């Protein structure tokens, strides 16, 4: 009997490292998916995107107006100005870490079992150099309030509120916006569906699953790097043809700033515009970049711009434009590229897409048939509500403002065409 007990003890001790390793893989997997978790976590916030503010109430009500005011330089928890560097090109990013220190405001992760409820996460705010080098942790924990398409408030370690936004304001500004989500974020942001995460957490193949999701991230990074490659350079007849097209196109000469490019959906979902009929765009928010899967990085001062450029494209490929203007046997695409204020190339945002919905002051571009981008020289109305009564702003006659809470900011305008034909002539001389 003694020998049996000793043998069982030895086997149990031998299995402990294996069980500990499997348990660690589980928690590593959850943390990995929490760090991936949401586009908010993948966004760089420069000084122009962050403001210390005063809020109309300590915590907003769900489905109601909330005001942030007295915009001023962003402060850290010690109430000192955040150091964005000599050139103001440092940036802030959020991440999630385990809250084993039991800081206030712990975020619930996977809650399907007592084992999963045992640990919570915290929302951490870090500062980085422009090349991605870590500088310091600005806030070890904090609470997110008043989340909307226009921005959200973060309380760094419970101190002075910071408003994070993809839009551009000036010192002293105020903003009243509709809080469409819960008034206080209590759940962690996790990548993918919660059901799948919980299923994976308890899988005996958790180590393999963790390696697979790490591989997925690597593929995403490699794809993003492809979009950052230099613009292709051609010689001889090909170079001359591209330059001739550029020289004869008012469309390609246009520059679009951050106030002129917006992500938006179509309503009803997938509805194509029709000539002379009103067309509805919903959930209008900061412009996205299909190359990174994140918001467009407008740079430390928010002064980068987007511009379309012509490039060769395989014949018969979806969206390829036939040359009906210059007598070549080539086909083309118009790629959307990002530039510094001085014209220096930054990256390609979208390699191809469909153009549609042109009207005076508007057109719509579908990045790789995925991200819908509205280009406009008109002001996007701010969404305001008061006890469900609409406060309709004074906007240009070409658009109507008919907001409804679940669809965020929206507008309706009447295009003079549907989708463009697949010919160069149908696009090159268009303007806003």
Tab-separated table of C-alpha atoms in Angstrom:
chain	number	residue	atom	x	y	z
A	1	UNK	CA	0.000	0.000	0.000
A	2	UNK	CA	2.835	2.336	0.878
A	3	UNK	CA	4.417	1.696	-2.547
A	4	UNK	CA	1.121	2.564	-4.296
A	5	UNK	CA	0.828	5.869	-2.391
A	6	UNK	CA	4.417	6.764	-3.244
A	7	UNK	CA	3.827	5.929	-6.921
A	8	UNK	CA	0.643	8.041	-7.092
A	9	UNK	CA	2.458	10.921	-5.398
A	10	UNK	CA	5.317	10.743	-7.907
A	11	UNK	CA	2.907	10.698	-10.854
A	12	UNK	CA	0.931	13.636	-9.426
A	13	UNK	CA	4.087	15.678	-8.878
A	14	UNK	CA	5.201	14.842	-12.409
A	15	UNK	CA	1.925	16.113	-13.852
A	16	UNK	CA	1.996	19.422	-11.966
A	17	UNK	CA	4.307	21.255	-14.398
A	18	UNK	CA	2.144	20.077	-17.315
A	19	UNK	CA	-1.062	21.292	-15.621
A	20	UNK	CA	0.571	24.577	-14.638
A	21	UNK	CA	1.719	25.090	-18.221
A	22	UNK	CA	-1.775	24.441	-19.590
A	23	UNK	CA	-3.264	26.860	-17.053
A	24	UNK	CA	-0.721	29.513	-18.032
A	25	UNK	CA	-1.600	29.040	-21.711
A	26	UNK	CA	-5.239	29.705	-20.823
A	27	UNK	CA	-4.475	33.004	-19.131
A	28	UNK	CA	-1.925	33.984	-21.796
A	29	UNK	CA	-4.632	33.383	-24.410
A	30	UNK	CA	-7.186	35.580	-22.638
A	31	UNK	CA	-4.671	38.400	-22.162
A	32	UNK	CA	-3.544	38.136	-25.793
A	33	UNK	CA	-7.127	38.482	-27.034
A	34	UNK	CA	-7.728	41.339	-24.590
A	35	UNK	CA	-4.727	43.235	-25.965
A	36	UNK	CA	-6.050	42.704	-29.519
A	37	UNK	CA	-9.521	43.458	-28.337
A	38	UNK	CA	-10.915	46.559	-29.992
A	39	UNK	CA	-10.085	49.201	-32.576
A	40	UNK	CA	-9.859	51.680	-29.694
A	41	UNK	CA	-6.867	49.734	-28.380
A	42	UNK	CA	-5.166	49.836	-31.792
A	43	UNK	CA	-5.507	53.604	-32.197
A	44	UNK	CA	-2.722	56.140	-31.669
A	45	UNK	CA	-3.807	59.281	-29.829
A	46	UNK	CA	-1.565	62.289	-30.394
A	47	UNK	CA	-1.764	65.525	-28.436
A	48	UNK	CA	-4.325	66.860	-30.936
A	49	UNK	CA	-6.612	63.909	-30.091
A	50	UNK	CA	-6.592	64.187	-26.270
A	51	UNK	CA	-8.025	66.900	-24.009
A	52	UNK	CA	-8.521	67.422	-20.308
A	53	UNK	CA	-12.175	68.343	-19.925
A	54	UNK	CA	-14.942	69.158	-17.510
A	55	UNK	CA	-18.029	66.913	-17.741
A	56	UNK	CA	-21.633	68.023	-17.231
A	57	UNK	CA	-22.216	65.130	-14.816
A	58	UNK	CA	-19.753	62.741	-13.175
A	59	UNK	CA	-21.273	59.792	-15.052
A	60	UNK	CA	-23.504	60.112	-18.142
A	61	UNK	CA	-26.869	58.443	-18.492
A	62	UNK	CA	-27.264	55.832	-21.205
A	63	UNK	CA	-29.184	57.028	-24.293
A	64	UNK	CA	-28.918	60.682	-23.330
A	65	UNK	CA	-26.934	63.847	-24.013
A	66	UNK	CA	-23.633	64.473	-22.252
A	67	UNK	CA	-21.440	67.572	-22.406
A	68	UNK	CA	-17.667	67.777	-22.209
A	69	UNK	CA	-16.309	71.330	-21.971
A	70	UNK	CA	-13.324	73.521	-21.092
A	71	UNK	CA	-11.007	71.657	-23.458
A	72	UNK	CA	-7.412	72.133	-22.270
A	73	UNK	CA	-3.971	70.496	-22.413
A	74	UNK	CA	-4.137	66.835	-21.261
A	75	UNK	CA	-3.017	66.127	-17.685
A	76	UNK	CA	-1.735	62.907	-16.132
A	77	UNK	CA	-2.959	61.546	-12.741
A	78	UNK	CA	-0.495	63.831	-10.915
A	79	UNK	CA	-2.205	66.751	-12.733
A	80	UNK	CA	0.945	67.561	-14.699
A	81	UNK	CA	0.865	68.077	-18.471
A	82	UNK	CA	1.563	64.881	-20.397
A	83	UNK	CA	4.950	65.213	-22.120
A	84	UNK	CA	4.380	64.617	-25.832
A	85	UNK	CA	8.032	65.314	-26.629
A	86	UNK	CA	9.946	68.220	-28.120
A	87	UNK	CA	8.270	67.795	-31.520
A	88	UNK	CA	4.931	66.731	-29.997
A	89	UNK	CA	5.132	63.485	-31.979
A	90	UNK	CA	4.787	61.072	-29.074
A	91	UNK	CA	1.443	59.317	-28.817
A	92	UNK	CA	-0.773	57.544	-26.286
A	93	UNK	CA	-2.232	54.055	-26.646
A	94	UNK	CA	-4.457	51.946	-24.432
A	95	UNK	CA	-3.825	48.356	-23.481
A	96	UNK	CA	-5.358	45.893	-21.021
A	97	UNK	CA	-3.419	44.111	-18.273
A	98	UNK	CA	-4.360	41.793	-15.432
A	99	UNK	CA	-5.740	43.618	-12.414
A	100	UNK	CA	-4.229	41.288	-9.830
A	101	UNK	CA	-3.272	44.355	-7.737
A	102	UNK	CA	-7.022	44.992	-7.314
A	103	UNK	CA	-6.963	48.578	-8.591
A	104	UNK	CA	-10.411	50.237	-8.713
A	105	UNK	CA	-12.511	49.779	-11.819
A	106	UNK	CA	-11.432	46.237	-12.725
A	107	UNK	CA	-12.876	45.096	-16.056
A	108	UNK	CA	-14.716	41.807	-16.244
A	109	UNK	CA	-13.256	39.433	-18.800
A	110	UNK	CA	-14.728	36.017	-19.512
A	111	UNK	CA	-17.451	35.392	-16.946
A	112	UNK	CA	-18.660	31.896	-17.796
A	113	UNK	CA	-17.324	30.157	-14.683
A	114	UNK	CA	-15.876	30.890	-11.213
A	115	UNK	CA	-12.438	30.173	-12.640
A	116	UNK	CA	-12.854	32.882	-15.267
A	117	UNK	CA	-14.386	35.354	-12.814
A	118	UNK	CA	-11.365	35.022	-10.560
A	119	UNK	CA	-9.329	37.585	-12.502
A	120	UNK	CA	-10.192	40.992	-13.903
A	121	UNK	CA	-8.366	43.319	-16.273
A	122	UNK	CA	-7.508	47.023	-16.098
A	123	UNK	CA	-7.362	49.718	-18.757
A	124	UNK	CA	-3.787	51.030	-18.923
A	125	UNK	CA	-2.651	54.178	-20.765
A	126	UNK	CA	0.924	54.207	-22.116
A	127	UNK	CA	3.066	56.843	-23.846
A	128	UNK	CA	5.303	56.010	-26.859
A	129	UNK	CA	7.878	57.729	-29.049
A	130	UNK	CA	6.933	58.278	-32.694
A	131	UNK	CA	8.968	55.152	-33.635
A	132	UNK	CA	6.972	52.966	-31.228
A	133	UNK	CA	9.493	52.917	-28.355
A	134	UNK	CA	7.790	52.695	-24.963
A	135	UNK	CA	8.277	55.850	-22.849
A	136	UNK	CA	6.207	55.363	-19.704
A	137	UNK	CA	2.883	54.310	-18.244
A	138	UNK	CA	0.758	57.426	-17.839
A	139	UNK	CA	-2.112	55.732	-16.007
A	140	UNK	CA	-2.028	52.273	-14.403
A	141	UNK	CA	-5.811	51.954	-14.392
A	142	UNK	CA	-8.881	53.973	-15.288
A	143	UNK	CA	-12.540	53.985	-16.182
A	144	UNK	CA	-14.042	54.697	-19.602
A	145	UNK	CA	-17.248	56.738	-19.721
A	146	UNK	CA	-19.579	58.134	-22.366
A	147	UNK	CA	-18.415	56.035	-25.306
A	148	UNK	CA	-19.572	57.256	-28.736
A	149	UNK	CA	-18.396	57.512	-32.346
A	150	UNK	CA	-17.069	61.000	-31.607
A	151	UNK	CA	-14.954	59.992	-28.655
A	152	UNK	CA	-14.990	58.885	-25.034
A	153	UNK	CA	-13.876	60.006	-21.592
A	154	UNK	CA	-11.200	58.164	-19.610
A	155	UNK	CA	-10.613	58.833	-15.894
A	156	UNK	CA	-6.870	58.207	-15.345
A	157	UNK	CA	-6.594	56.688	-11.865
A	158	UNK	CA	-9.852	58.422	-10.990
A	159	UNK	CA	-8.471	61.934	-11.524
A	160	UNK	CA	-9.213	64.695	-14.085
A	161	UNK	CA	-11.184	63.381	-17.095
A	162	UNK	CA	-9.471	62.998	-20.481
A	163	UNK	CA	-11.520	63.134	-23.685
A	164	UNK	CA	-10.120	60.988	-26.529
A	165	UNK	CA	-11.334	61.791	-30.029
A	166	UNK	CA	-10.515	61.206	-33.664
A	167	UNK	CA	-11.869	64.628	-34.541
A	168	UNK	CA	-10.257	68.019	-34.079
A	169	UNK	CA	-11.029	70.695	-31.511
A	170	UNK	CA	-9.322	73.752	-30.024
A	171	UNK	CA	-8.681	74.895	-26.462
A	172	UNK	CA	-11.822	76.160	-24.755
A	173	UNK	CA	-14.201	74.125	-26.940
A	174	UNK	CA	-17.181	72.162	-25.684
A	175	UNK	CA	-19.141	69.280	-27.192
A	176	UNK	CA	-22.549	67.822	-26.426
A	177	UNK	CA	-23.025	64.337	-27.797
A	178	UNK	CA	-25.335	61.375	-27.534
A	179	UNK	CA	-24.077	58.558	-25.306
A	180	UNK	CA	-25.322	55.506	-27.137
A	181	UNK	CA	-23.637	52.807	-25.047
A	182	UNK	CA	-23.693	52.065	-21.327
A	183	UNK	CA	-22.616	54.980	-19.176
A	184	UNK	CA	-19.675	53.117	-17.650
A	185	UNK	CA	-17.560	50.450	-19.288
A	186	UNK	CA	-17.283	47.440	-16.984
A	187	UNK	CA	-16.493	44.661	-19.477
A	188	UNK	CA	-13.067	44.126	-20.990
A	189	UNK	CA	-12.660	44.450	-24.751
A	190	UNK	CA	-11.915	41.028	-26.181
A	191	UNK	CA	-11.234	40.024	-29.772
A	192	UNK	CA	-13.845	37.776	-31.401
A	193	UNK	CA	-17.010	36.340	-29.916
A	194	UNK	CA	-17.232	35.705	-26.182
A	195	UNK	CA	-18.680	32.219	-26.799
A	196	UNK	CA	-15.672	31.248	-28.907
A	197	UNK	CA	-13.249	32.688	-26.361
A	198	UNK	CA	-14.807	30.707	-23.545
A	199	UNK	CA	-14.848	27.550	-25.651
A	200	UNK	CA	-11.178	27.996	-26.496
A	201	UNK	CA	-10.299	28.728	-22.866
A	202	UNK	CA	-11.471	25.270	-21.802
A	203	UNK	CA	-10.101	23.452	-24.854
A	204	UNK	CA	-7.448	20.792	-24.346
A	205	UNK	CA	-5.748	22.263	-27.423
A	206	UNK	CA	-5.305	25.704	-25.818
A	207	UNK	CA	-1.554	25.799	-26.525
A	208	UNK	CA	-2.150	25.265	-30.256
A	209	UNK	CA	-5.005	27.811	-30.268
A	210	UNK	CA	-2.726	30.405	-28.656
A	211	UNK	CA	-0.055	29.845	-31.298
A	212	UNK	CA	-2.662	30.136	-34.068
A	213	UNK	CA	-3.965	33.508	-32.840
A	214	UNK	CA	-0.388	34.772	-32.520
A	215	UNK	CA	0.165	33.678	-36.122
A	216	UNK	CA	-2.978	35.575	-37.170
A	217	UNK	CA	-1.583	38.771	-35.642
A	218	UNK	CA	1.693	38.256	-37.472
A	219	UNK	CA	-0.202	37.892	-40.772
A	220	UNK	CA	-2.084	41.117	-40.075
A	221	UNK	CA	1.198	42.926	-39.415
A	222	UNK	CA	2.706	41.538	-42.625
A	223	UNK	CA	-0.347	42.666	-44.587
A	224	UNK	CA	-0.120	46.161	-43.091
A	225	UNK	CA	3.569	46.278	-44.064
A	226	UNK	CA	2.617	45.571	-47.686
A	227	UNK	CA	0.519	48.746	-47.721
A	228	UNK	CA	3.451	50.761	-46.371
A	229	UNK	CA	5.738	49.856	-49.277
A	230	UNK	CA	6.918	52.690	-51.568
A	231	UNK	CA	4.772	53.678	-54.520
A	232	UNK	CA	5.697	51.563	-57.602
A	233	UNK	CA	8.047	53.384	-60.002
A	234	UNK	CA	7.787	52.723	-63.735
A	235	UNK	CA	10.040	53.698	-66.609
A	236	UNK	CA	9.583	54.427	-70.301
A	237	UNK	CA	6.128	54.343	-71.867
A	238	UNK	CA	4.387	53.199	-68.683
A	239	UNK	CA	5.761	56.118	-66.666
A	240	UNK	CA	4.799	58.580	-69.414
A	241	UNK	CA	1.263	57.190	-69.582
A	242	UNK	CA	0.692	57.494	-65.822
A	243	UNK	CA	2.028	61.043	-65.808
A	244	UNK	CA	-0.206	61.979	-68.738
A	245	UNK	CA	-3.239	60.668	-66.837
A	246	UNK	CA	-2.249	62.627	-63.720
A	247	UNK	CA	-1.707	65.814	-65.697
A	248	UNK	CA	-5.171	65.531	-67.255
A	249	UNK	CA	-7.195	64.753	-64.119
A	250	UNK	CA	-8.803	67.239	-61.768
A	251	UNK	CA	-9.892	64.308	-59.581
A	252	UNK	CA	-6.328	63.108	-58.947
A	253	UNK	CA	-5.238	66.636	-57.999
A	254	UNK	CA	-7.637	66.813	-55.056
A	255	UNK	CA	-6.345	66.542	-51.467
A	256	UNK	CA	-8.607	65.326	-48.679
A	257	UNK	CA	-7.895	66.325	-45.077
A	258	UNK	CA	-9.161	64.663	-41.906
A	259	UNK	CA	-12.253	66.883	-41.963
A	260	UNK	CA	-13.143	65.676	-45.477
A	261	UNK	CA	-12.928	61.856	-45.143
A	262	UNK	CA	-15.293	59.804	-42.968
A	263	UNK	CA	-16.111	56.172	-42.388
A	264	UNK	CA	-19.820	55.466	-42.867
A	265	UNK	CA	-22.340	52.732	-43.506
A	266	UNK	CA	-25.174	52.612	-46.002
A	267	UNK	CA	-28.804	52.272	-45.037
A	268	UNK	CA	-30.474	50.004	-45.739
A	269	UNK	CA	-27.362	47.871	-45.428
A	270	UNK	CA	-25.564	47.499	-48.738
A	271	UNK	CA	-27.905	49.854	-50.583
A	272	UNK	CA	-26.317	51.241	-53.760
A	273	UNK	CA	-27.092	54.842	-54.702
A	274	UNK	CA	-29.435	55.604	-57.587
A	275	UNK	CA	-29.365	58.700	-59.748
A	276	UNK	CA	-31.776	61.371	-58.551
A	277	UNK	CA	-32.915	59.418	-55.469
A	278	UNK	CA	-32.029	60.292	-51.886
A	279	UNK	CA	-29.382	58.066	-50.309
A	280	UNK	CA	-28.846	57.440	-46.590
A	281	UNK	CA	-25.486	57.188	-44.851
A	282	UNK	CA	-25.295	56.200	-41.173
A	283	UNK	CA	-22.789	55.721	-38.334
A	284	UNK	CA	-20.535	58.472	-39.664
A	285	UNK	CA	-17.261	58.445	-37.730
A	286	UNK	CA	-13.502	58.851	-38.158
A	287	UNK	CA	-12.055	57.497	-41.401
A	288	UNK	CA	-10.631	53.962	-41.407
A	289	UNK	CA	-7.599	52.504	-43.188
A	290	UNK	CA	-8.129	49.076	-44.804
A	291	UNK	CA	-4.348	48.599	-44.890
A	292	UNK	CA	-4.043	48.604	-41.089
A	293	UNK	CA	-7.606	47.856	-40.020
A	294	UNK	CA	-7.376	50.965	-37.835
A	295	UNK	CA	-8.370	54.617	-38.096
A	296	UNK	CA	-6.309	56.643	-40.568
A	297	UNK	CA	-3.208	58.011	-38.801
A	298	UNK	CA	-3.407	61.731	-39.565
A	299	UNK	CA	-0.066	62.362	-37.828
A	300	UNK	CA	1.018	64.264	-34.696
A	301	UNK	CA	-0.559	67.523	-35.871
A	302	UNK	CA	-3.534	66.061	-37.739
A	303	UNK	CA	-2.384	67.683	-40.979
A	304	UNK	CA	-1.699	64.717	-43.248
A	305	UNK	CA	-3.946	64.314	-46.285
A	306	UNK	CA	-5.349	61.591	-48.536
A	307	UNK	CA	-5.069	61.633	-52.321
A	308	UNK	CA	-5.991	59.208	-55.088
A	309	UNK	CA	-3.307	58.094	-57.526
A	310	UNK	CA	-3.462	56.045	-60.713
A	311	UNK	CA	-1.688	52.693	-61.027
A	312	UNK	CA	-1.761	49.737	-63.396
A	313	UNK	CA	-4.180	46.940	-62.540
A	314	UNK	CA	-4.810	43.480	-64.029
A	315	UNK	CA	-7.393	43.362	-66.826
A	316	UNK	CA	-10.751	41.897	-65.849
A	317	UNK	CA	-9.931	42.227	-62.135
A	318	UNK	CA	-12.927	43.500	-60.114
A	319	UNK	CA	-12.969	47.295	-60.299
A	320	UNK	CA	-10.347	47.622	-63.028
A	321	UNK	CA	-10.787	50.802	-65.088
A	322	UNK	CA	-10.503	50.565	-68.869
A	323	UNK	CA	-8.571	53.222	-70.771
A	324	UNK	CA	-11.086	54.997	-72.999
A	325	UNK	CA	-9.134	58.277	-73.029
A	326	UNK	CA	-5.477	57.764	-73.954
A	327	UNK	CA	-5.554	54.947	-76.501
A	328	UNK	CA	-3.570	52.412	-74.461
A	329	UNK	CA	-4.482	48.769	-73.982
A	330	UNK	CA	-3.980	49.023	-70.232
A	331	UNK	CA	-6.379	48.885	-67.303
A	332	UNK	CA	-5.996	50.851	-64.093
A	333	UNK	CA	-6.980	51.318	-60.485
A	334	UNK	CA	-7.080	54.461	-58.376
A	335	UNK	CA	-5.241	53.785	-55.113
A	336	UNK	CA	-5.885	55.917	-52.023
A	337	UNK	CA	-2.638	57.124	-50.439
A	338	UNK	CA	-1.691	59.079	-47.323
A	339	UNK	CA	0.825	61.951	-47.416
A	340	UNK	CA	2.497	64.336	-44.991
A	341	UNK	CA	1.538	67.996	-45.214
A	342	UNK	CA	4.681	68.620	-47.293
A	343	UNK	CA	3.760	65.902	-49.826
A	344	UNK	CA	5.975	63.103	-48.452
A	345	UNK	CA	4.402	59.684	-49.053
A	346	UNK	CA	3.381	57.857	-45.842
A	347	UNK	CA	1.504	54.715	-46.895
A	348	UNK	CA	-1.219	53.317	-49.142
A	349	UNK	CA	-4.568	53.262	-47.383
A	350	UNK	CA	-6.505	51.330	-50.054
A	351	UNK	CA	-5.200	49.660	-53.212
A	352	UNK	CA	-8.538	49.556	-55.039
A	353	UNK	CA	-12.219	50.209	-54.550
A	354	UNK	CA	-15.561	51.206	-56.021
A	355	UNK	CA	-16.651	54.829	-56.569
A	356	UNK	CA	-20.303	55.844	-56.308
A	357	UNK	CA	-22.787	58.420	-55.081
A	358	UNK	CA	-21.306	61.585	-56.613
A	359	UNK	CA	-23.087	64.882	-55.954
A	360	UNK	CA	-21.962	68.461	-55.528
A	361	UNK	CA	-19.759	68.269	-52.427
A	362	UNK	CA	-19.944	64.494	-51.953
A	363	UNK	CA	-18.806	61.095	-53.187
A	364	UNK	CA	-18.466	57.634	-51.703
A	365	UNK	CA	-15.578	55.183	-52.023
A	366	UNK	CA	-15.671	51.553	-50.895
A	367	UNK	CA	-12.142	50.548	-49.841
A	368	UNK	CA	-11.550	47.057	-51.223
A	369	UNK	CA	-15.322	46.571	-51.009
A	370	UNK	CA	-15.039	46.626	-47.219
A	371	UNK	CA	-14.740	50.053	-45.579
A	372	UNK	CA	-17.205	52.640	-46.844
A	373	UNK	CA	-15.612	56.095	-46.997
A	374	UNK	CA	-17.540	59.329	-47.470
A	375	UNK	CA	-15.583	62.228	-48.979
A	376	UNK	CA	-17.198	65.625	-48.536
A	377	UNK	CA	-16.375	69.308	-48.249
A	378	UNK	CA	-19.539	69.806	-46.190
A	379	UNK	CA	-19.621	69.871	-42.375
A	380	UNK	CA	-20.846	66.652	-40.780
A	381	UNK	CA	-23.677	67.611	-38.397
A	382	UNK	CA	-23.155	66.889	-34.717
A	383	UNK	CA	-25.693	64.447	-33.328
A	384	UNK	CA	-27.696	66.057	-30.529
A	385	UNK	CA	-30.722	64.823	-28.634
A	386	UNK	CA	-32.748	66.116	-25.716
A	387	UNK	CA	-35.343	63.751	-24.321
A	388	UNK	CA	-35.690	62.222	-27.779
A	389	UNK	CA	-36.516	65.608	-29.356
A	390	UNK	CA	-34.300	66.288	-32.343
A	391	UNK	CA	-32.190	69.418	-32.324
A	392	UNK	CA	-31.772	69.855	-36.068
A	393	UNK	CA	-28.816	72.058	-37.060
A	394	UNK	CA	-28.767	74.436	-40.014
A	395	UNK	CA	-27.125	72.424	-42.809
A	396	UNK	CA	-26.741	72.811	-46.558
A	397	UNK	CA	-29.957	72.189	-48.567
A	398	UNK	CA	-28.377	69.296	-50.462
A	399	UNK	CA	-28.471	67.128	-47.347
A	400	UNK	CA	-31.057	66.394	-44.739
A	401	UNK	CA	-30.348	65.546	-41.136
A	402	UNK	CA	-32.475	62.756	-39.743
A	403	UNK	CA	-30.592	61.193	-36.841
A	404	UNK	CA	-31.831	58.188	-34.968
A	405	UNK	CA	-29.901	57.091	-31.895
A	406	UNK	CA	-28.894	53.536	-32.857
A	407	UNK	CA	-27.416	54.712	-36.151
A	408	UNK	CA	-25.175	57.486	-34.882
A	409	UNK	CA	-24.551	60.572	-37.014
A	410	UNK	CA	-26.078	60.323	-40.430
A	411	UNK	CA	-27.063	62.328	-43.468
A	412	UNK	CA	-29.079	61.955	-46.624
A	413	UNK	CA	-28.186	63.456	-49.998
A	414	UNK	CA	-29.206	63.025	-53.623
A	415	UNK	CA	-26.453	61.677	-55.924
A	416	UNK	CA	-26.294	62.390	-59.641
A	417	UNK	CA	-25.147	58.837	-60.410
A	418	UNK	CA	-25.089	55.330	-59.007
A	419	UNK	CA	-21.828	53.413	-59.268
A	420	UNK	CA	-19.395	54.714	-61.855
A	421	UNK	CA	-18.836	52.778	-65.059
A	422	UNK	CA	-15.514	50.967	-65.304
A	423	UNK	CA	-13.884	53.584	-67.530
A	424	UNK	CA	-11.251	56.213	-66.758
A	425	UNK	CA	-13.364	58.954	-68.296
A	426	UNK	CA	-16.127	58.461	-65.735
A	427	UNK	CA	-13.904	59.461	-62.825
A	428	UNK	CA	-10.899	61.533	-63.869
A	429	UNK	CA	-12.679	64.861	-64.271
A	430	UNK	CA	-14.953	64.682	-61.255
A	431	UNK	CA	-14.474	67.021	-58.295
A	432	UNK	CA	-16.080	67.732	-54.977
